[in-house]
PDB file of C-alpha atoms and ligand atoms in Angstrom:
ATOM      1  CA  MET L  29      20.040 -34.994 -21.368  1.00  0.00           C
ATOM      2  CA  ILE L  30      16.545 -33.583 -21.791  1.00  0.00           C
ATOM      3  CA  GLN L  31      14.946 -34.193 -25.168  1.00  0.00           C
ATOM      4  CA  SER L  32      13.823 -31.074 -26.973  1.00  0.00           C
ATOM      5  CA  ASP L  33      10.054 -30.536 -26.681  1.00  0.00           C
ATOM      6  CA  LEU L  34       9.770 -30.459 -30.473  1.00  0.00           C
ATOM      7  CA  ASP L  35      10.788 -34.112 -30.748  1.00  0.00           C
ATOM      8  CA  LEU L  36       7.696 -35.137 -28.782  1.00  0.00           C
ATOM      9  CA  PHE L  37       5.481 -34.078 -31.684  1.00  0.00           C
ATOM     10  CA  GLY L  38       7.132 -36.203 -34.341  1.00  0.00           C
ATOM     11  CA  PRO L  39       8.665 -34.958 -37.572  1.00  0.00           C
ATOM     12  CA  GLN L  40       8.032 -31.293 -38.312  1.00  0.00           C
ATOM     13  CA  PRO L  41       6.727 -29.774 -41.545  1.00  0.00           C
ATOM     14  CA  GLN L  42       9.468 -29.123 -44.063  1.00  0.00           C
ATOM     15  CA  ARG L  43       9.292 -26.191 -46.463  1.00  0.00           C
ATOM     16  CA  LEU L  44      10.873 -27.405 -49.706  1.00  0.00           C
ATOM     17  CA  ALA L  45      10.210 -24.224 -51.684  1.00  0.00           C
ATOM     18  CA  SER L  46       8.285 -21.000 -51.085  1.00  0.00           C
ATOM     19  CA  HIS L  47       4.877 -22.681 -51.559  1.00  0.00           C
ATOM     20  CA  THR L  48       5.794 -26.369 -51.227  1.00  0.00           C
ATOM     21  CA  VAL L  49       5.459 -28.093 -47.856  1.00  0.00           C
ATOM     22  CA  LEU L  50       6.141 -31.706 -46.865  1.00  0.00           C
ATOM     23  CA  LEU L  51       4.226 -33.028 -43.852  1.00  0.00           C
ATOM     24  CA  PRO L  52       6.147 -36.189 -42.903  1.00  0.00           C
ATOM     25  CA  GLY L  53       3.833 -38.924 -41.605  1.00  0.00           C
ATOM     26  CA  PHE L  54       0.809 -36.608 -41.594  1.00  0.00           C
ATOM     27  CA  ALA L  55      -1.577 -39.459 -42.531  1.00  0.00           C
ATOM     28  CA  LEU L  56      -0.045 -42.176 -40.326  1.00  0.00           C
ATOM     29  CA  GLY L  57      -2.794 -41.898 -37.699  1.00  0.00           C
ATOM     30  CA  GLU L  58      -5.560 -42.549 -40.237  1.00  0.00           C
ATOM     31  CA  ILE L  59      -4.136 -45.123 -42.651  1.00  0.00           C
ATOM     32  CA  GLU L  60      -6.776 -47.779 -41.930  1.00  0.00           C
ATOM     33  CA  PRO L  61      -9.783 -45.453 -42.428  1.00  0.00           C
ATOM     34  CA  LEU L  62      -8.133 -44.171 -45.624  1.00  0.00           C
ATOM     35  CA  LEU L  63      -7.611 -47.712 -46.946  1.00  0.00           C
ATOM     36  CA  ASP L  64     -11.168 -48.687 -45.951  1.00  0.00           C
ATOM     37  CA  ALA L  65     -12.417 -45.723 -47.988  1.00  0.00           C
ATOM     38  CA  LEU L  66     -10.192 -46.529 -50.957  1.00  0.00           C
ATOM     39  CA  ARG L  67     -11.247 -50.191 -51.265  1.00  0.00           C
ATOM     40  CA  PRO L  68     -14.771 -49.562 -52.690  1.00  0.00           C
ATOM     41  CA  VAL L  69     -13.342 -46.877 -54.997  1.00  0.00           C
ATOM     42  CA  LEU L  70     -10.942 -49.431 -56.498  1.00  0.00           C
ATOM     43  CA  ARG L  71     -13.724 -52.003 -56.848  1.00  0.00           C
ATOM     44  CA  ALA L  72     -15.923 -49.557 -58.775  1.00  0.00           C
ATOM     45  CA  ALA L  73     -13.075 -48.029 -60.800  1.00  0.00           C
ATOM     46  CA  PRO L  74     -10.111 -50.434 -60.991  1.00  0.00           C
ATOM     47  CA  PHE L  75      -6.559 -49.340 -61.768  1.00  0.00           C
ATOM     48  CA  ARG L  76      -5.834 -49.340 -65.495  1.00  0.00           C
ATOM     49  CA  HIS L  77      -2.987 -48.342 -67.809  1.00  0.00           C
ATOM     50  CA  MET L  78      -3.955 -45.425 -69.998  1.00  0.00           C
ATOM     51  CA  ARG L  79      -2.336 -44.463 -73.265  1.00  0.00           C
ATOM     52  CA  THR L  80      -0.466 -41.242 -73.804  1.00  0.00           C
ATOM     53  CA  PRO L  81      -1.651 -39.010 -76.678  1.00  0.00           C
ATOM     54  CA  GLY L  82       1.374 -40.409 -78.568  1.00  0.00           C
ATOM     55  CA  GLY L  83      -0.008 -43.958 -78.203  1.00  0.00           C
ATOM     56  CA  LEU L  84       2.438 -45.233 -75.566  1.00  0.00           C
ATOM     57  CA  HIS L  85       1.300 -47.316 -72.611  1.00  0.00           C
ATOM     58  CA  MET L  86       1.738 -45.445 -69.319  1.00  0.00           C
ATOM     59  CA  ALA L  87       3.845 -47.367 -66.781  1.00  0.00           C
ATOM     60  CA  VAL L  88       1.816 -46.008 -63.868  1.00  0.00           C
ATOM     61  CA  ALA L  89      -1.660 -47.548 -63.502  1.00  0.00           C
ATOM     62  CA  LEU L  90      -4.323 -45.099 -62.394  1.00  0.00           C
ATOM     63  CA  THR L  91      -7.895 -44.452 -61.427  1.00  0.00           C
ATOM     64  CA  ASN L  92      -9.859 -41.554 -59.927  1.00  0.00           C
ATOM     65  CA  CYS L  93     -12.549 -40.586 -57.498  1.00  0.00           C
ATOM     66  CA  GLY L  94     -14.432 -37.335 -57.163  1.00  0.00           C
ATOM     67  CA  ALA L  95     -16.592 -35.338 -59.567  1.00  0.00           C
ATOM     68  CA  LEU L  96     -13.768 -35.193 -62.108  1.00  0.00           C
ATOM     69  CA  GLY L  97     -11.085 -37.707 -63.059  1.00  0.00           C
ATOM     70  CA  TRP L  98      -7.855 -37.257 -64.994  1.00  0.00           C
ATOM     71  CA  VAL L  99      -7.769 -39.295 -68.193  1.00  0.00           C
ATOM     72  CA  SER L 100      -5.389 -39.724 -71.090  1.00  0.00           C
ATOM     73  CA  ASP L 101      -6.060 -41.104 -74.555  1.00  0.00           C
ATOM     74  CA  GLU L 102      -5.301 -40.416 -78.220  1.00  0.00           C
ATOM     75  CA  HIS L 103      -7.114 -37.064 -77.914  1.00  0.00           C
ATOM     76  CA  GLY L 104      -4.879 -35.801 -75.098  1.00  0.00           C
ATOM     77  CA  TYR L 105      -4.883 -35.317 -71.359  1.00  0.00           C
ATOM     78  CA  ARG L 106      -8.003 -33.906 -69.694  1.00  0.00           C
ATOM     79  CA  TYR L 107     -10.507 -34.231 -66.886  1.00  0.00           C
ATOM     80  CA  SER L 108     -13.673 -36.236 -67.432  1.00  0.00           C
ATOM     81  CA  ALA L 109     -16.791 -36.610 -65.294  1.00  0.00           C
ATOM     82  CA  THR L 110     -17.131 -40.249 -66.363  1.00  0.00           C
ATOM     83  CA  ASP L 111     -14.858 -43.271 -66.185  1.00  0.00           C
ATOM     84  CA  PRO L 112     -14.121 -44.294 -69.789  1.00  0.00           C
ATOM     85  CA  LEU L 113     -13.942 -47.978 -68.687  1.00  0.00           C
ATOM     86  CA  SER L 114     -17.451 -48.138 -67.229  1.00  0.00           C
ATOM     87  CA  GLY L 115     -19.116 -45.107 -68.812  1.00  0.00           C
ATOM     88  CA  ARG L 116     -20.317 -44.168 -65.320  1.00  0.00           C
ATOM     89  CA  PRO L 117     -19.407 -41.225 -63.095  1.00  0.00           C
ATOM     90  CA  TRP L 118     -16.258 -41.753 -61.034  1.00  0.00           C
ATOM     91  CA  PRO L 119     -16.830 -43.002 -57.466  1.00  0.00           C
ATOM     92  CA  ALA L 120     -17.475 -40.188 -55.005  1.00  0.00           C
ATOM     93  CA  LEU L 121     -14.558 -38.657 -53.113  1.00  0.00           C
ATOM     94  CA  PRO L 122     -14.625 -40.359 -49.674  1.00  0.00           C
ATOM     95  CA  PRO L 123     -15.102 -37.845 -46.817  1.00  0.00           C
ATOM     96  CA  VAL L 124     -12.025 -39.122 -44.941  1.00  0.00           C
ATOM     97  CA  ILE L 125      -9.829 -38.346 -47.976  1.00  0.00           C
ATOM     98  CA  LEU L 126     -11.437 -34.933 -48.534  1.00  0.00           C
ATOM     99  CA  SER L 127     -10.940 -34.068 -44.865  1.00  0.00           C
ATOM    100  CA  LEU L 128      -7.283 -35.099 -44.904  1.00  0.00           C
ATOM    101  CA  ALA L 129      -6.622 -32.962 -47.985  1.00  0.00           C
ATOM    102  CA  THR L 130      -8.355 -29.889 -46.573  1.00  0.00           C
ATOM    103  CA  ARG L 131      -6.486 -30.152 -43.242  1.00  0.00           C
ATOM    104  CA  ALA L 132      -3.121 -30.706 -44.933  1.00  0.00           C
ATOM    105  CA  ALA L 133      -3.655 -27.763 -47.289  1.00  0.00           C
ATOM    106  CA  ALA L 134      -4.525 -25.500 -44.352  1.00  0.00           C
ATOM    107  CA  MET L 135      -1.316 -26.561 -42.570  1.00  0.00           C
ATOM    108  CA  ALA L 136       0.578 -25.378 -45.644  1.00  0.00           C
ATOM    109  CA  GLY L 137      -1.226 -22.025 -45.732  1.00  0.00           C
ATOM    110  CA  PHE L 138      -3.931 -22.884 -48.272  1.00  0.00           C
ATOM    111  CA  GLU L 139      -7.141 -22.315 -46.336  1.00  0.00           C
ATOM    112  CA  GLY L 140     -10.452 -23.438 -47.827  1.00  0.00           C
ATOM    113  CA  PHE L 141      -9.056 -25.989 -50.300  1.00  0.00           C
ATOM    114  CA  VAL L 142     -11.972 -28.109 -51.570  1.00  0.00           C
ATOM    115  CA  PRO L 143     -10.766 -30.648 -54.141  1.00  0.00           C
ATOM    116  CA  ASP L 144     -13.147 -32.053 -56.770  1.00  0.00           C
ATOM    117  CA  ALA L 145     -10.722 -34.623 -58.197  1.00  0.00           C
ATOM    118  CA  CYS L 146      -8.533 -37.338 -56.695  1.00  0.00           C
ATOM    119  CA  LEU L 147      -6.109 -39.084 -59.034  1.00  0.00           C
ATOM    120  CA  VAL L 148      -4.895 -42.409 -57.647  1.00  0.00           C
ATOM    121  CA  ASN L 149      -1.601 -43.682 -59.095  1.00  0.00           C
ATOM    122  CA  HIS L 150      -0.274 -47.230 -58.675  1.00  0.00           C
ATOM    123  CA  TYR L 151       3.459 -47.962 -58.988  1.00  0.00           C
ATOM    124  CA  LEU L 152       5.167 -51.348 -59.011  1.00  0.00           C
ATOM    125  CA  PRO L 153       8.893 -51.614 -58.296  1.00  0.00           C
ATOM    126  CA  GLY L 154      10.717 -50.221 -61.334  1.00  0.00           C
ATOM    127  CA  THR L 155       7.867 -47.884 -62.323  1.00  0.00           C
ATOM    128  CA  ARG L 156       8.772 -44.231 -62.782  1.00  0.00           C
ATOM    129  CA  LEU L 157       6.866 -41.072 -63.666  1.00  0.00           C
ATOM    130  CA  SER L 158       8.683 -38.813 -66.067  1.00  0.00           C
ATOM    131  CA  LEU L 159       9.090 -35.088 -65.522  1.00  0.00           C
ATOM    132  CA  HIS L 160       5.843 -33.203 -66.170  1.00  0.00           C
ATOM    133  CA  GLN L 161       3.781 -30.173 -65.174  1.00  0.00           C
ATOM    134  CA  ASP L 162       0.218 -30.435 -63.850  1.00  0.00           C
ATOM    135  CA  ARG L 163      -1.631 -27.968 -66.011  1.00  0.00           C
ATOM    136  CA  ASN L 164      -4.949 -29.595 -66.946  1.00  0.00           C
ATOM    137  CA  GLU L 165      -6.752 -27.904 -64.035  1.00  0.00           C
ATOM    138  CA  GLN L 166      -8.813 -24.729 -64.512  1.00  0.00           C
ATOM    139  CA  ASP L 167      -7.552 -22.772 -61.530  1.00  0.00           C
ATOM    140  CA  PHE L 168      -3.808 -22.680 -60.822  1.00  0.00           C
ATOM    141  CA  SER L 169      -4.436 -20.613 -57.665  1.00  0.00           C
ATOM    142  CA  GLN L 170      -5.535 -23.861 -55.957  1.00  0.00           C
ATOM    143  CA  PRO L 171      -2.829 -26.150 -54.554  1.00  0.00           C
ATOM    144  CA  ILE L 172      -2.338 -29.878 -55.077  1.00  0.00           C
ATOM    145  CA  VAL L 173      -2.226 -32.214 -52.090  1.00  0.00           C
ATOM    146  CA  SER L 174      -0.358 -35.489 -52.575  1.00  0.00           C
ATOM    147  CA  LEU L 175      -0.522 -38.502 -50.214  1.00  0.00           C
ATOM    148  CA  SER L 176       2.048 -41.308 -50.479  1.00  0.00           C
ATOM    149  CA  LEU L 177       1.282 -44.879 -49.406  1.00  0.00           C
ATOM    150  CA  GLY L 178       3.387 -48.033 -49.502  1.00  0.00           C
ATOM    151  CA  LEU L 179       6.915 -48.323 -50.872  1.00  0.00           C
ATOM    152  CA  PRO L 180       9.099 -45.221 -50.562  1.00  0.00           C
ATOM    153  CA  ALA L 181       9.826 -43.067 -53.584  1.00  0.00           C
ATOM    154  CA  VAL L 182      12.172 -40.312 -54.595  1.00  0.00           C
ATOM    155  CA  PHE L 183      10.135 -37.370 -55.849  1.00  0.00           C
ATOM    156  CA  LEU L 184      11.929 -35.003 -58.219  1.00  0.00           C
ATOM    157  CA  LEU L 185      10.966 -31.399 -57.625  1.00  0.00           C
ATOM    158  CA  GLY L 186      12.098 -29.264 -60.526  1.00  0.00           C
ATOM    159  CA  GLY L 187      11.641 -25.662 -61.509  1.00  0.00           C
ATOM    160  CA  LEU L 188       9.393 -23.825 -63.941  1.00  0.00           C
ATOM    161  CA  GLN L 189      11.539 -24.851 -66.916  1.00  0.00           C
ATOM    162  CA  ARG L 190      11.987 -28.504 -67.853  1.00  0.00           C
ATOM    163  CA  ALA L 191      15.779 -28.089 -67.860  1.00  0.00           C
ATOM    164  CA  ASP L 192      15.947 -26.587 -64.350  1.00  0.00           C
ATOM    165  CA  LYS L 193      17.815 -28.670 -61.813  1.00  0.00           C
ATOM    166  CA  THR L 194      15.719 -30.968 -59.636  1.00  0.00           C
ATOM    167  CA  GLN L 195      15.622 -31.481 -55.882  1.00  0.00           C
ATOM    168  CA  ARG L 196      15.337 -35.117 -54.725  1.00  0.00           C
ATOM    169  CA  VAL L 197      12.616 -35.472 -52.084  1.00  0.00           C
ATOM    170  CA  PRO L 198      12.216 -38.845 -50.326  1.00  0.00           C
ATOM    171  CA  LEU L 199       8.503 -39.674 -49.830  1.00  0.00           C
ATOM    172  CA  SER L 200       7.423 -42.387 -47.384  1.00  0.00           C
ATOM    173  CA  HIS L 201       4.201 -44.119 -46.397  1.00  0.00           C
ATOM    174  CA  GLY L 202       1.882 -41.547 -44.793  1.00  0.00           C
ATOM    175  CA  ASP L 203       3.709 -38.456 -46.023  1.00  0.00           C
ATOM    176  CA  VAL L 204       1.685 -35.579 -47.458  1.00  0.00           C
ATOM    177  CA  LEU L 205       3.152 -33.054 -49.871  1.00  0.00           C
ATOM    178  CA  ILE L 206       1.343 -29.792 -50.616  1.00  0.00           C
ATOM    179  CA  TRP L 207       2.234 -27.336 -53.300  1.00  0.00           C
ATOM    180  CA  GLY L 208       0.647 -24.329 -54.850  1.00  0.00           C
ATOM    181  CA  GLY L 209       1.131 -20.634 -55.398  1.00  0.00           C
ATOM    182  CA  GLU L 210       4.203 -19.823 -57.407  1.00  0.00           C
ATOM    183  CA  ASP L 211       5.307 -23.502 -57.222  1.00  0.00           C
ATOM    184  CA  ARG L 212       2.092 -24.792 -58.798  1.00  0.00           C
ATOM    185  CA  LEU L 213       3.582 -25.228 -62.276  1.00  0.00           C
ATOM    186  CA  ARG L 214       6.937 -26.694 -61.296  1.00  0.00           C
ATOM    187  CA  PHE L 215       8.094 -29.690 -63.293  1.00  0.00           C
ATOM    188  CA  HIS L 216       8.182 -32.868 -61.220  1.00  0.00           C
ATOM    189  CA  GLY L 217       8.437 -36.643 -61.491  1.00  0.00           C
ATOM    190  CA  VAL L 218       9.106 -39.845 -59.591  1.00  0.00           C
ATOM    191  CA  GLN L 219      12.295 -41.929 -59.851  1.00  0.00           C
ATOM    192  CA  PRO L 220      11.911 -45.677 -60.462  1.00  0.00           C
ATOM    193  CA  ILE L 221      10.533 -47.329 -57.330  1.00  0.00           C
ATOM    194  CA  LYS L 222      13.145 -49.550 -55.671  1.00  0.00           C
ATOM    195  CA  PRO L 223      12.248 -53.235 -55.212  1.00  0.00           C
ATOM    196  CA  GLY L 224      10.792 -53.961 -51.809  1.00  0.00           C
ATOM    197  CA  VAL L 225       7.754 -55.060 -49.856  1.00  0.00           C
ATOM    198  CA  HIS L 226       5.963 -52.583 -47.643  1.00  0.00           C
ATOM    199  CA  PRO L 227       4.665 -54.213 -44.432  1.00  0.00           C
ATOM    200  CA  ARG L 228       1.141 -52.810 -44.857  1.00  0.00           C
ATOM    201  CA  MET L 229       0.847 -52.182 -48.602  1.00  0.00           C
ATOM    202  CA  GLY L 230       2.949 -54.971 -50.121  1.00  0.00           C
ATOM    203  CA  GLU L 231       4.959 -54.593 -53.301  1.00  0.00           C
ATOM    204  CA  ARG L 232       3.559 -51.272 -54.468  1.00  0.00           C
ATOM    205  CA  ARG L 233       3.392 -47.538 -54.038  1.00  0.00           C
ATOM    206  CA  ILE L 234       0.051 -45.751 -54.228  1.00  0.00           C
ATOM    207  CA  ASN L 235      -0.118 -41.977 -54.538  1.00  0.00           C
ATOM    208  CA  LEU L 236      -3.254 -39.874 -54.258  1.00  0.00           C
ATOM    209  CA  THR L 237      -3.203 -36.363 -55.683  1.00  0.00           C
ATOM    210  CA  LEU L 238      -6.122 -34.139 -54.779  1.00  0.00           C
ATOM    211  CA  ARG L 239      -6.892 -31.209 -57.001  1.00  0.00           C
ATOM    212  CA  LYS L 240      -9.465 -28.565 -57.740  1.00  0.00           C
ATOM    213  CA  ALA L 241      -9.758 -29.448 -61.406  1.00  0.00           C
ATOM    214  CA  GLY L 242     -13.008 -27.738 -62.405  1.00  0.00           C
ATOM    215  CA  SER L 243     -14.146 -24.163 -62.043  1.00  0.00           C
TER     216      SER L 243
HETATM  217  C1  MD6 D 315       3.389 -39.227 -57.451  1.00  0.00           C
HETATM  218  N1  MD6 D 315       2.715 -37.095 -58.122  1.00  0.00           N
HETATM  219  O1  MD6 D 315       3.888 -38.783 -56.423  1.00  0.00           O
HETATM  220  C2  MD6 D 315       3.046 -38.341 -58.583  1.00  0.00           C
HETATM  221  N2  MD6 D 315       1.811 -33.802 -58.998  1.00  0.00           N
HETATM  222  O2  MD6 D 315       3.161 -40.421 -57.612  1.00  0.00           O
HETATM  223  C3  MD6 D 315       2.533 -36.034 -58.901  1.00  0.00           C
HETATM  224  O3  MD6 D 315       2.642 -36.057 -60.108  1.00  0.00           O
HETATM  225  C4  MD6 D 315       2.225 -34.794 -58.239  1.00  0.00           C
HETATM  226  O4  MD6 D 315       2.764 -35.623 -56.067  1.00  0.00           O
HETATM  227  C5  MD6 D 315       1.537 -32.625 -58.458  1.00  0.00           C
HETATM  228  C6  MD6 D 315       1.646 -32.401 -57.103  1.00  0.00           C
HETATM  229  C7  MD6 D 315       2.067 -33.402 -56.291  1.00  0.00           C
HETATM  230  C8  MD6 D 315       2.365 -34.630 -56.845  1.00  0.00           C
HETATM  231 FE1   FE D 316       2.015 -34.310 -61.170  1.00  0.00          FE
END
């Protein structure tokens, strides 16, 4: 039997909602350059556990690169131009990461996406991210581009109300998820990461979310 031509190009984009697109394995051809770019970022701005405004320790460890970084403390959630740990600006957004985000966004129909913030989340097995909306950015007309690395996760894609039912979306190493438009304010979260060791990344999941946070 002759294989369908489509199969020769690897997994195809999947539309999960009207303005939500999963690009399976989109980053697989550039993992090493991405990791090379991430290493100096993590040296300058190490992962840390921030506190929620309610005083709880966040299970996910995080850091940022780009002009703006997402931070959380007793005053609330917001974007800051400086790393509260060092008092210095966040490390610059590496060109290879910026390029990946712009290309992925264009594939999903968001031409001209230029992020100014990259939130880097670190999950150990057992870590989850509870259902939330991303609404600290100035301009909700811009999408968010999310890159998954390491251990697989189940992403929960909800609706515009917290109580809406959620879709379970498996995310693997190298997958890129883009969402915007009318999906931009959907509730979402990550189920607890299953124990495991990823052959390249070890016992962790790292997720990069690229946003246009400022105006
Ligand atoms: C994560 N991601 O996948 C957490 N937010 O680790 C997010 O919270 C997220 O992946 C907005 C858009 C895409 C995302
Ligand atoms: Fe989010």
